[in-house]
mmCIF file of N, CA and C in Angstrom:
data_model
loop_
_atom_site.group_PDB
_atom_site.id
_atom_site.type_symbol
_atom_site.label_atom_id
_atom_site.label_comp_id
_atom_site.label_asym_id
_atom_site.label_seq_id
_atom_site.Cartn_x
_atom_site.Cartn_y
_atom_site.Cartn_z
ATOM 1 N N UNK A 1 35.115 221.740 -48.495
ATOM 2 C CA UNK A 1 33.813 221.118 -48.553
ATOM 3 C C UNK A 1 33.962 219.757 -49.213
ATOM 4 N N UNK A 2 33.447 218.580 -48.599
ATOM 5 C CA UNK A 2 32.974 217.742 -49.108
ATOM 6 C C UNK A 2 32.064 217.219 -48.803
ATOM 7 N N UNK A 3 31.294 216.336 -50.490
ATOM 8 C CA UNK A 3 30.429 216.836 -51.015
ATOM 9 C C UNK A 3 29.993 215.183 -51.148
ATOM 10 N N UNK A 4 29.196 214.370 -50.962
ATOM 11 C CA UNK A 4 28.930 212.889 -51.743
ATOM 12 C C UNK A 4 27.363 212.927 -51.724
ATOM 13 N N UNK A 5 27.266 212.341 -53.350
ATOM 14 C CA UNK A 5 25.899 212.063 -53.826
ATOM 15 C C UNK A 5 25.984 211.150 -54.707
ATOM 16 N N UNK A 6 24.412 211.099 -54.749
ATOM 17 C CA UNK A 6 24.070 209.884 -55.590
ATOM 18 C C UNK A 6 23.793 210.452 -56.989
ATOM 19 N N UNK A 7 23.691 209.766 -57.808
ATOM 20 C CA UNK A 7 23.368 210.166 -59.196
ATOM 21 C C UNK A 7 21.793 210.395 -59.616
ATOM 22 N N UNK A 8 21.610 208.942 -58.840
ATOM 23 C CA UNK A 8 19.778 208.457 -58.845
ATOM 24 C C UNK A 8 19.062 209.418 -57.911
ATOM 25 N N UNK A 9 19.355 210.283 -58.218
ATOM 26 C CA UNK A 9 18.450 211.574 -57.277
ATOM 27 C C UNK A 9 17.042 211.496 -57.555
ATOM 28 N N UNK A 10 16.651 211.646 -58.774
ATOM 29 C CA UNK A 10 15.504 211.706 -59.597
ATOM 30 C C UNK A 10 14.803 213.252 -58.794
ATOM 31 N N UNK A 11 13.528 213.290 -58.945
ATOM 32 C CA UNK A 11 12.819 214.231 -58.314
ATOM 33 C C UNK A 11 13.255 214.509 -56.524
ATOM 34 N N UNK A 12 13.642 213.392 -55.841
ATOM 35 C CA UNK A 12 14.043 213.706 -54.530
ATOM 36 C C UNK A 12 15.124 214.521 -54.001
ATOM 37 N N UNK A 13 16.156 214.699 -55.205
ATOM 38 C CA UNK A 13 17.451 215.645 -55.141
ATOM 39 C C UNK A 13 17.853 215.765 -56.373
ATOM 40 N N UNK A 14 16.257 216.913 -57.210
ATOM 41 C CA UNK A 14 16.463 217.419 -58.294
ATOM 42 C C UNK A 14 18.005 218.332 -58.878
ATOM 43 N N UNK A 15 18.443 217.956 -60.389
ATOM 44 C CA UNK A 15 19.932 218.712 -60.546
ATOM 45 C C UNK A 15 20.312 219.976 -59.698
ATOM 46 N N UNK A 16 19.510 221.008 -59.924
ATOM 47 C CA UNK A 16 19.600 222.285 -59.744
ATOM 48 C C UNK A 16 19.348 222.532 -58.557
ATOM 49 N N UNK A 17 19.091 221.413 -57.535
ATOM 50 C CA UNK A 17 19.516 221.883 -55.787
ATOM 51 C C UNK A 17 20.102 220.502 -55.056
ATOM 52 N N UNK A 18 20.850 219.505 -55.696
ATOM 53 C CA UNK A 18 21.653 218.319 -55.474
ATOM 54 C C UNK A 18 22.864 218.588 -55.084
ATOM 55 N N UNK A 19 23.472 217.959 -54.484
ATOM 56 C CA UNK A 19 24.924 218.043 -54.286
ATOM 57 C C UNK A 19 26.032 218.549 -55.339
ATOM 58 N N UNK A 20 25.485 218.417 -56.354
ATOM 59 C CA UNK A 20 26.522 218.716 -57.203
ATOM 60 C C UNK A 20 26.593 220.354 -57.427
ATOM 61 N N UNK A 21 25.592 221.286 -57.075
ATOM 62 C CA UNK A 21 25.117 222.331 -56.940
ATOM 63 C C UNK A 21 25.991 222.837 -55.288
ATOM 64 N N UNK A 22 26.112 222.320 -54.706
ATOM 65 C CA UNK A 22 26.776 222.440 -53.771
ATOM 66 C C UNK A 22 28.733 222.586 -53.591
ATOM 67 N N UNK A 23 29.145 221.688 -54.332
ATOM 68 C CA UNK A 23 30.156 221.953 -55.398
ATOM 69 C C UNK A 23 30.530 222.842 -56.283
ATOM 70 N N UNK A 24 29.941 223.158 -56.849
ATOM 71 C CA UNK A 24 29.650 224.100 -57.804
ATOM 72 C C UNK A 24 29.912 225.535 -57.066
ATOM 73 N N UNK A 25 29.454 225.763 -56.276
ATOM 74 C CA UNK A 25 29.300 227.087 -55.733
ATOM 75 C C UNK A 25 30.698 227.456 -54.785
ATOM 76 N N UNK A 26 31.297 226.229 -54.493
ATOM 77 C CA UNK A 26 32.638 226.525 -54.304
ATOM 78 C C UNK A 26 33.386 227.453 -55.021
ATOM 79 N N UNK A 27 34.237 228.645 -54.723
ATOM 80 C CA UNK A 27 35.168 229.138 -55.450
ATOM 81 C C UNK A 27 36.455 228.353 -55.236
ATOM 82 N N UNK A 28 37.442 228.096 -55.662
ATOM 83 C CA UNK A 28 38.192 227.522 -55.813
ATOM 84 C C UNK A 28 39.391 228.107 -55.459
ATOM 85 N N UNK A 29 39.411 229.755 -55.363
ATOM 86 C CA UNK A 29 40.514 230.330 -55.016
ATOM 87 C C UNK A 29 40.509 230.085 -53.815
ATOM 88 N N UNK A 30 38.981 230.546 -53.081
ATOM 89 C CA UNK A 30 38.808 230.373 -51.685
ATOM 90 C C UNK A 30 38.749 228.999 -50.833
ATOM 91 N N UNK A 31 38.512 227.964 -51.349
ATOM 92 C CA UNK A 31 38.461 227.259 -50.310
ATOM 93 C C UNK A 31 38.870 225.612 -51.559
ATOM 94 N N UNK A 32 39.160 224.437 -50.538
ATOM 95 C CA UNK A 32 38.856 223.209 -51.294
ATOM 96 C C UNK A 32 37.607 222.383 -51.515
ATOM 97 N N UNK A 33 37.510 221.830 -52.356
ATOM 98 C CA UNK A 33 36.275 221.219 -52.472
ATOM 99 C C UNK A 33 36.387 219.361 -52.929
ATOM 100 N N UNK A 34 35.735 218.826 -52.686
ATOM 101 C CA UNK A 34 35.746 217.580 -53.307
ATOM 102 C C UNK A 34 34.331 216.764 -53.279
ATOM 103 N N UNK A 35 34.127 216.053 -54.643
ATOM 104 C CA UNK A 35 33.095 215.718 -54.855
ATOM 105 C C UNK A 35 33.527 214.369 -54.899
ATOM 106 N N UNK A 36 32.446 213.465 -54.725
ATOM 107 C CA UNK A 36 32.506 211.974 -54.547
ATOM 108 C C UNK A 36 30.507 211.659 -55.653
ATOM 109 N N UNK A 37 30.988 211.301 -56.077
ATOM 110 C CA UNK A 37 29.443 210.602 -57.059
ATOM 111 C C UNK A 37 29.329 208.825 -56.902
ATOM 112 N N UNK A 38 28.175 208.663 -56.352
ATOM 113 C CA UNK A 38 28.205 207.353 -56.531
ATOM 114 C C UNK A 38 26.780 207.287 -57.660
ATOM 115 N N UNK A 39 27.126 206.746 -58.899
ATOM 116 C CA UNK A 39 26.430 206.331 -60.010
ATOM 117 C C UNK A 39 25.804 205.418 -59.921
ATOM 118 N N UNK A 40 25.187 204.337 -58.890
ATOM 119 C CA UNK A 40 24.519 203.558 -58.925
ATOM 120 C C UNK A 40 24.314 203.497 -57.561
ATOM 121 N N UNK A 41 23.842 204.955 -57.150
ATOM 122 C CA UNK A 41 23.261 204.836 -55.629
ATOM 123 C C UNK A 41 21.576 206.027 -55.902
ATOM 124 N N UNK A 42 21.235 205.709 -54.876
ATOM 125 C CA UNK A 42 19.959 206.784 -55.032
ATOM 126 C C UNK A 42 20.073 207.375 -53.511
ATOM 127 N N UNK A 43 19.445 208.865 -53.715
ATOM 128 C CA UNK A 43 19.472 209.725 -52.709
ATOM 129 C C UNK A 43 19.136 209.033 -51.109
ATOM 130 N N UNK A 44 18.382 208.084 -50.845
ATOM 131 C CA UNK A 44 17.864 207.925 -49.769
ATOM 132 C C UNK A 44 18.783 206.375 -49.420
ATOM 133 N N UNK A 45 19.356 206.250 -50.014
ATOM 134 C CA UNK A 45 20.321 205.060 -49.916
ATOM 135 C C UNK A 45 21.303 205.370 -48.348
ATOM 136 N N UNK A 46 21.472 207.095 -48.240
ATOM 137 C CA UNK A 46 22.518 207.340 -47.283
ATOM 138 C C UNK A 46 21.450 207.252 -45.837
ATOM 139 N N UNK A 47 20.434 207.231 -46.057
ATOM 140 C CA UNK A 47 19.798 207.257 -44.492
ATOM 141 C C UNK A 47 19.646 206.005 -44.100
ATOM 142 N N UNK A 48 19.760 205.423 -42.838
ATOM 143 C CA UNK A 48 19.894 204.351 -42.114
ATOM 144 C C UNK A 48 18.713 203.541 -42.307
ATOM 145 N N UNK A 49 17.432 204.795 -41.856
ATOM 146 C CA UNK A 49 16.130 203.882 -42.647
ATOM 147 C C UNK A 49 15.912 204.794 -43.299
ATOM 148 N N UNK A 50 14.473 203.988 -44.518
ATOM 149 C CA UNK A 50 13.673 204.484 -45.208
ATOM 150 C C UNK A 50 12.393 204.430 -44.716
ATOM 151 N N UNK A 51 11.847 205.356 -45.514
ATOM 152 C CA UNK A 51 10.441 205.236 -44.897
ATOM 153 C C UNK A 51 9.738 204.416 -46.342
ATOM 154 N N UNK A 52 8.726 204.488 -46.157
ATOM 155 C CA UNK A 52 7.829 204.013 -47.357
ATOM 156 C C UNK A 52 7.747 204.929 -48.403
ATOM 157 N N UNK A 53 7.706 205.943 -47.895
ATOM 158 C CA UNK A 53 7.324 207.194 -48.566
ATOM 159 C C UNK A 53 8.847 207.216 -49.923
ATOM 160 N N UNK A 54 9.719 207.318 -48.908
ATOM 161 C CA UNK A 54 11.216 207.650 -49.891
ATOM 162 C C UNK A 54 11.093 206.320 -50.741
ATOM 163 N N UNK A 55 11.007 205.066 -50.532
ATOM 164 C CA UNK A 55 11.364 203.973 -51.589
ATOM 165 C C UNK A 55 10.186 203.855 -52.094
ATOM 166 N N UNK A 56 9.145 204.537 -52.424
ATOM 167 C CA UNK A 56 8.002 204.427 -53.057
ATOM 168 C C UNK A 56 8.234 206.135 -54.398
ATOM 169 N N UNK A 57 8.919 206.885 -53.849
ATOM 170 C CA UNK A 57 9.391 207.832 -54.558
ATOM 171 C C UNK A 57 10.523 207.910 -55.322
ATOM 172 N N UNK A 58 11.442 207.782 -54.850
ATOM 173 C CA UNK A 58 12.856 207.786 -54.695
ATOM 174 C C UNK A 58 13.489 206.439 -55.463
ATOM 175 N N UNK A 59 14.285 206.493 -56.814
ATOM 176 C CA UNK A 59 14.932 205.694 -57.155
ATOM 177 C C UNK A 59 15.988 205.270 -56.426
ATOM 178 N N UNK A 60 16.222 203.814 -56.229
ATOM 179 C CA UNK A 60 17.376 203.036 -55.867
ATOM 180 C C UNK A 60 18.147 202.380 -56.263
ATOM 181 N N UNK A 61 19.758 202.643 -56.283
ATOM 182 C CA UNK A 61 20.449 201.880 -57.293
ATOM 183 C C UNK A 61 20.781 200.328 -57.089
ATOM 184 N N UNK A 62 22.216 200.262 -57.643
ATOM 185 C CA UNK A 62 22.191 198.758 -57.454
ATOM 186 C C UNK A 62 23.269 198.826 -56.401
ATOM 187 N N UNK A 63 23.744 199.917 -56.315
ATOM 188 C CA UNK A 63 25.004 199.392 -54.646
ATOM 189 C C UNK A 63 23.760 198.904 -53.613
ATOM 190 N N UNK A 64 24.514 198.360 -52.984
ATOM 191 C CA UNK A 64 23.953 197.983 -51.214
ATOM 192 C C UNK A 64 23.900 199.323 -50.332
ATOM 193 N N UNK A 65 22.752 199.728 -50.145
ATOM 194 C CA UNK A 65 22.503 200.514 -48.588
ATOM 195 C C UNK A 65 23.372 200.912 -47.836
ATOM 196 N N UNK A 66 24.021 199.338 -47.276
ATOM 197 C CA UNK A 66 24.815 199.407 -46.768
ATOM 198 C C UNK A 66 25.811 199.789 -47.045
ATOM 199 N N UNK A 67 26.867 199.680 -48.045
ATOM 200 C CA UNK A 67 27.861 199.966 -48.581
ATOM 201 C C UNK A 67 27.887 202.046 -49.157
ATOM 202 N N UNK A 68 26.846 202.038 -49.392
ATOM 203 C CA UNK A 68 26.704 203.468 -49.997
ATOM 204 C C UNK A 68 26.829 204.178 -48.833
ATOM 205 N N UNK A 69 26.263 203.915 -47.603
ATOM 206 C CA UNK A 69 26.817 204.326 -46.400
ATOM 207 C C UNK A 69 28.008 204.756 -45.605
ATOM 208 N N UNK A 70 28.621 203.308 -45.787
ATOM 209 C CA UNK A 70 29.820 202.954 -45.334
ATOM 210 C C UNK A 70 31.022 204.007 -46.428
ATOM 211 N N UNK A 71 31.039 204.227 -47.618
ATOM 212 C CA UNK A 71 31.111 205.064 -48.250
ATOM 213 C C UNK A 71 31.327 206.006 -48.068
ATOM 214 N N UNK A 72 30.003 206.663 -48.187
ATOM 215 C CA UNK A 72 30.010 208.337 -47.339
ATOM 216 C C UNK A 72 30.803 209.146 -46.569
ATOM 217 N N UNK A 73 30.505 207.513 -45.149
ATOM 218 C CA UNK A 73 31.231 207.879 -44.157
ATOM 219 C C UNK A 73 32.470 207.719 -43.951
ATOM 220 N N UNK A 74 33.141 206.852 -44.720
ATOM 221 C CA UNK A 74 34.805 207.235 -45.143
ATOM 222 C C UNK A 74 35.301 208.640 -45.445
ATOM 223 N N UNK A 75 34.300 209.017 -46.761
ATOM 224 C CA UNK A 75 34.678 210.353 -47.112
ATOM 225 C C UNK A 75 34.503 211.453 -46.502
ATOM 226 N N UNK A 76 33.764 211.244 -45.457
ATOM 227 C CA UNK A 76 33.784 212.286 -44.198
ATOM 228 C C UNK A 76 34.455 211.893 -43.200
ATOM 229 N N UNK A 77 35.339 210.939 -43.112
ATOM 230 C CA UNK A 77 36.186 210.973 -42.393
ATOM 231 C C UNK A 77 37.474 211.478 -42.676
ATOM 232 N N UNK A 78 37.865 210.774 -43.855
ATOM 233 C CA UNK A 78 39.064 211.305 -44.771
ATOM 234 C C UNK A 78 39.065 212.742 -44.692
ATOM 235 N N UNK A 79 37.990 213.313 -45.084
ATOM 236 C CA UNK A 79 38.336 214.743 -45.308
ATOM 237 C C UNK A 79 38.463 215.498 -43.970
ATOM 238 N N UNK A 80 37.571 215.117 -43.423
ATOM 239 C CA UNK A 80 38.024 215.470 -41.555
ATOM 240 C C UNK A 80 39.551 215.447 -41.175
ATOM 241 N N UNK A 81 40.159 214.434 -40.984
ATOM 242 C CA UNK A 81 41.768 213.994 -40.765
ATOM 243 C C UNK A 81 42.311 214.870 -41.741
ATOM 244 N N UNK A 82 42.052 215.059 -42.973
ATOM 245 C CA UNK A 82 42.773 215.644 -43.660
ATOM 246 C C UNK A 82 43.133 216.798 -43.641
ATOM 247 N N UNK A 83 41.777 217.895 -43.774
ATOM 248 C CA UNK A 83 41.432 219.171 -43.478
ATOM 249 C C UNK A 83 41.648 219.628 -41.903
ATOM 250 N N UNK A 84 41.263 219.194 -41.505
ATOM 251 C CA UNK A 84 41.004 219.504 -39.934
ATOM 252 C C UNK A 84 42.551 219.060 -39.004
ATOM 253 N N UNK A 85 42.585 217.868 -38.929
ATOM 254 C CA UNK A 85 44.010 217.581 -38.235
ATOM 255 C C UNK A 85 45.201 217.760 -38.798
ATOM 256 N N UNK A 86 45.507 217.628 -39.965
ATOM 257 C CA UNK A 86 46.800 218.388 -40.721
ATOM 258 C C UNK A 86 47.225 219.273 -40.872
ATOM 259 N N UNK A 87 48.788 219.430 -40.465
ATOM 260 C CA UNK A 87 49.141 220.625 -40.183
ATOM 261 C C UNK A 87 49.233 221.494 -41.448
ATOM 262 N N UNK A 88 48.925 222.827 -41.127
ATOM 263 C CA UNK A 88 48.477 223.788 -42.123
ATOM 264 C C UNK A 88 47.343 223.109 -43.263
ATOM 265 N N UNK A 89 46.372 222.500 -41.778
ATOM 266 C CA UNK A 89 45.043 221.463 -42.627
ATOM 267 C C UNK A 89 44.270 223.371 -43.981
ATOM 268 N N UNK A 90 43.916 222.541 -44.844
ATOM 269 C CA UNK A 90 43.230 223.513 -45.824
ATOM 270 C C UNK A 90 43.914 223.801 -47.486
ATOM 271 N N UNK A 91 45.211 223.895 -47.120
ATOM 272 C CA UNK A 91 45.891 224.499 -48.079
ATOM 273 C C UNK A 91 47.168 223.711 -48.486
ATOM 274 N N UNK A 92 47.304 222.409 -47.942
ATOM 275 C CA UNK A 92 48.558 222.078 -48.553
ATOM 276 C C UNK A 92 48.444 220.793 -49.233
ATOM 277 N N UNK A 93 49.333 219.865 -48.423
ATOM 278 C CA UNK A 93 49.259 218.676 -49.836
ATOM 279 C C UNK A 93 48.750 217.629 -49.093
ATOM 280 N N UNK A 94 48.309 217.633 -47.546
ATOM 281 C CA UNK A 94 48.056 216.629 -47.420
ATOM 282 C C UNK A 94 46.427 216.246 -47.339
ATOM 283 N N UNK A 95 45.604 217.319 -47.498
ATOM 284 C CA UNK A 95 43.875 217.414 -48.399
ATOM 285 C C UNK A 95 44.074 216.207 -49.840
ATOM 286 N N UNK A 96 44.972 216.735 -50.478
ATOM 287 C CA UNK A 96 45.416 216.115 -51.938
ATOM 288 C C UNK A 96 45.596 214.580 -51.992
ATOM 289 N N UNK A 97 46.349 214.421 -51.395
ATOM 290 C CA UNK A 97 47.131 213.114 -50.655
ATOM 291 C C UNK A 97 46.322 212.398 -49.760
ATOM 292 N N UNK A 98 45.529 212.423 -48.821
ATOM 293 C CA UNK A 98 44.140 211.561 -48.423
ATOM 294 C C UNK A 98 42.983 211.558 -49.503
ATOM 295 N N UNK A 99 43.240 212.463 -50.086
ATOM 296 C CA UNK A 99 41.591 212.447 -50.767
ATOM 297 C C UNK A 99 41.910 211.506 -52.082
ATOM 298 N N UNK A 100 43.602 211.594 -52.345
ATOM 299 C CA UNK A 100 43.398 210.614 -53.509
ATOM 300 C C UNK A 100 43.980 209.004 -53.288
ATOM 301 N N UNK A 101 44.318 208.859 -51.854
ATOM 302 C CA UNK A 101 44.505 207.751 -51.118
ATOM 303 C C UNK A 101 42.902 207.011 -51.363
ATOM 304 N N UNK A 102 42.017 207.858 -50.443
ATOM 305 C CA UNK A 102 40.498 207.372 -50.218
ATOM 306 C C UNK A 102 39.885 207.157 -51.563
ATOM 307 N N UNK A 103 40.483 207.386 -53.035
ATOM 308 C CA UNK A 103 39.725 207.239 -54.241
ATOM 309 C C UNK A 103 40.224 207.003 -54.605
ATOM 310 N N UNK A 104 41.307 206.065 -54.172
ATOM 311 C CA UNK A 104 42.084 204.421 -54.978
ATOM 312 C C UNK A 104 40.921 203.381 -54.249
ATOM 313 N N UNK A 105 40.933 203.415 -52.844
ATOM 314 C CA UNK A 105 40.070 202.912 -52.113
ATOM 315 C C UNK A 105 38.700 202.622 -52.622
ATOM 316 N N UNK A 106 37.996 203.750 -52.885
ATOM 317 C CA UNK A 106 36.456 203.464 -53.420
ATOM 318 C C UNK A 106 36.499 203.131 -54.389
ATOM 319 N N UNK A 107 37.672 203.486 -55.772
ATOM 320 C CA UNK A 107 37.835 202.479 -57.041
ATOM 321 C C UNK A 107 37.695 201.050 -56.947
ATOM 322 N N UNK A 108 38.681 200.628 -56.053
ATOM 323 C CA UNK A 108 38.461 199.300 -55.739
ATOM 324 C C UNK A 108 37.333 198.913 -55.321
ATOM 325 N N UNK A 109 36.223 199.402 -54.884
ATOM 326 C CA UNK A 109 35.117 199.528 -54.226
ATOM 327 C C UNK A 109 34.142 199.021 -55.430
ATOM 328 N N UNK A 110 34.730 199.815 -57.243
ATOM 329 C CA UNK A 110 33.696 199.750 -57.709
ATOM 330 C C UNK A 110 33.108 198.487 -58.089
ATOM 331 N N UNK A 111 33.017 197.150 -57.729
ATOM 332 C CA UNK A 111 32.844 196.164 -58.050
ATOM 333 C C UNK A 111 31.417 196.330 -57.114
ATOM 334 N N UNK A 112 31.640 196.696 -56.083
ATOM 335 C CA UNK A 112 30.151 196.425 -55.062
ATOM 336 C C UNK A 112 29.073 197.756 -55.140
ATOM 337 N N UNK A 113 30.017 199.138 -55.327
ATOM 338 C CA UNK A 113 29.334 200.177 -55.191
ATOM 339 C C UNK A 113 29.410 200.672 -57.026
ATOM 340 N N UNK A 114 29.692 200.461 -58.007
ATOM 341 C CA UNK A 114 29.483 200.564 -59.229
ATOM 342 C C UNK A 114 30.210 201.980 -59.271
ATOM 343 N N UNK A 115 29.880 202.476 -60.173
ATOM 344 C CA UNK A 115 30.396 203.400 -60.774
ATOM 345 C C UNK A 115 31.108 204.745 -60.201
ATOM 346 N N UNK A 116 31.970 205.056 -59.678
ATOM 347 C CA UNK A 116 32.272 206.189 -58.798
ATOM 348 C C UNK A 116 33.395 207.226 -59.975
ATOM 349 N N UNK A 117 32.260 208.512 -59.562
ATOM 350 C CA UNK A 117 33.059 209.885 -60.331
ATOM 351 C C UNK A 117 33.651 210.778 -59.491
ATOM 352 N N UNK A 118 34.705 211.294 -59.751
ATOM 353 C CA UNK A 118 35.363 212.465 -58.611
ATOM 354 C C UNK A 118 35.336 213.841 -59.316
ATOM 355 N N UNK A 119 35.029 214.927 -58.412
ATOM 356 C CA UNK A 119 35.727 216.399 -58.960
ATOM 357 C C UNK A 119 36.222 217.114 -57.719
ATOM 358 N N UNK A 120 37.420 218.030 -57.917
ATOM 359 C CA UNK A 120 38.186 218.730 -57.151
ATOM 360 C C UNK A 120 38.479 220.311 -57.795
ATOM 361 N N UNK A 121 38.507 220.717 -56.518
ATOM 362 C CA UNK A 121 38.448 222.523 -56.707
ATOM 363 C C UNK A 121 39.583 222.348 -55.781
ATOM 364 N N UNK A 122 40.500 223.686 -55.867
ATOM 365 C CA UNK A 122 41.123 224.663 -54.947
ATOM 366 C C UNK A 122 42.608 223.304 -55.112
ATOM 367 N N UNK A 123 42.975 222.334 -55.466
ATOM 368 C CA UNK A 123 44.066 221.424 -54.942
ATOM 369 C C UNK A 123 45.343 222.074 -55.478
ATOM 370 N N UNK A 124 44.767 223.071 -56.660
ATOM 371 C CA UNK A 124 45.884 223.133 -57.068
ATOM 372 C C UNK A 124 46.935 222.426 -57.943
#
């Protein structure tokens, strides 16, 4: 499982049913997990549009829209190639080895997208 959220959830992706709750519920014997946090994004940052409704509710950080996007969708790619097309994808080293390729990547990132936190289950 992977997992990316924003920090700036506020009431729109309260703690106790947010992504990080989603993580969480991973066992670790059973499966891998990886979390991606972007600290200066807000929940509705990942949808293409907003409505009025979400940016009238919904805190927004200081990354770009755009970028919090672009983001995401790395880390669902990464973990795709990783998990999915690698041989004996799930359980070996090369989950480990993209996922911490892609989070040298978004480090460098943090200048535009601010603050980025990681957690990992099952790597071993």
């Amino acid at each position: 499982l992977a997992v990316v959220g924003a920090s700036l959830g506020g009431d729109c992706a309260p703690r106790g049913a947010n992504y990080a709750r989603f993580f969480d519920a991973v066992d670790p014997v059973r499966g891998l997990a990886w979390e991606v946090e972007l600290a200066d994004a807000g929940h509705f940052q990942f949808v293409d549009q907003q409505t009025v409704l979400q940016t009238s509710l919904c805190l927004a950080g200081r990354a770009p829209d755009a970028r919090v996007r672009e983001a995401a969708l790395a880390c669902c790619v990464c973990w795709g190639e990783a998990t999915v097309k690698a041989p004996g994808a799930g359980a070996g080293a090369a989950p480990r080895e993209a996922v911490a390729q892609m989070e040298q990547l978004l480090v460098q990132s943090a200048g535009v997208l601010g603050t980025i936190n990681f957690r990992h289950k099952g790597f071993g």
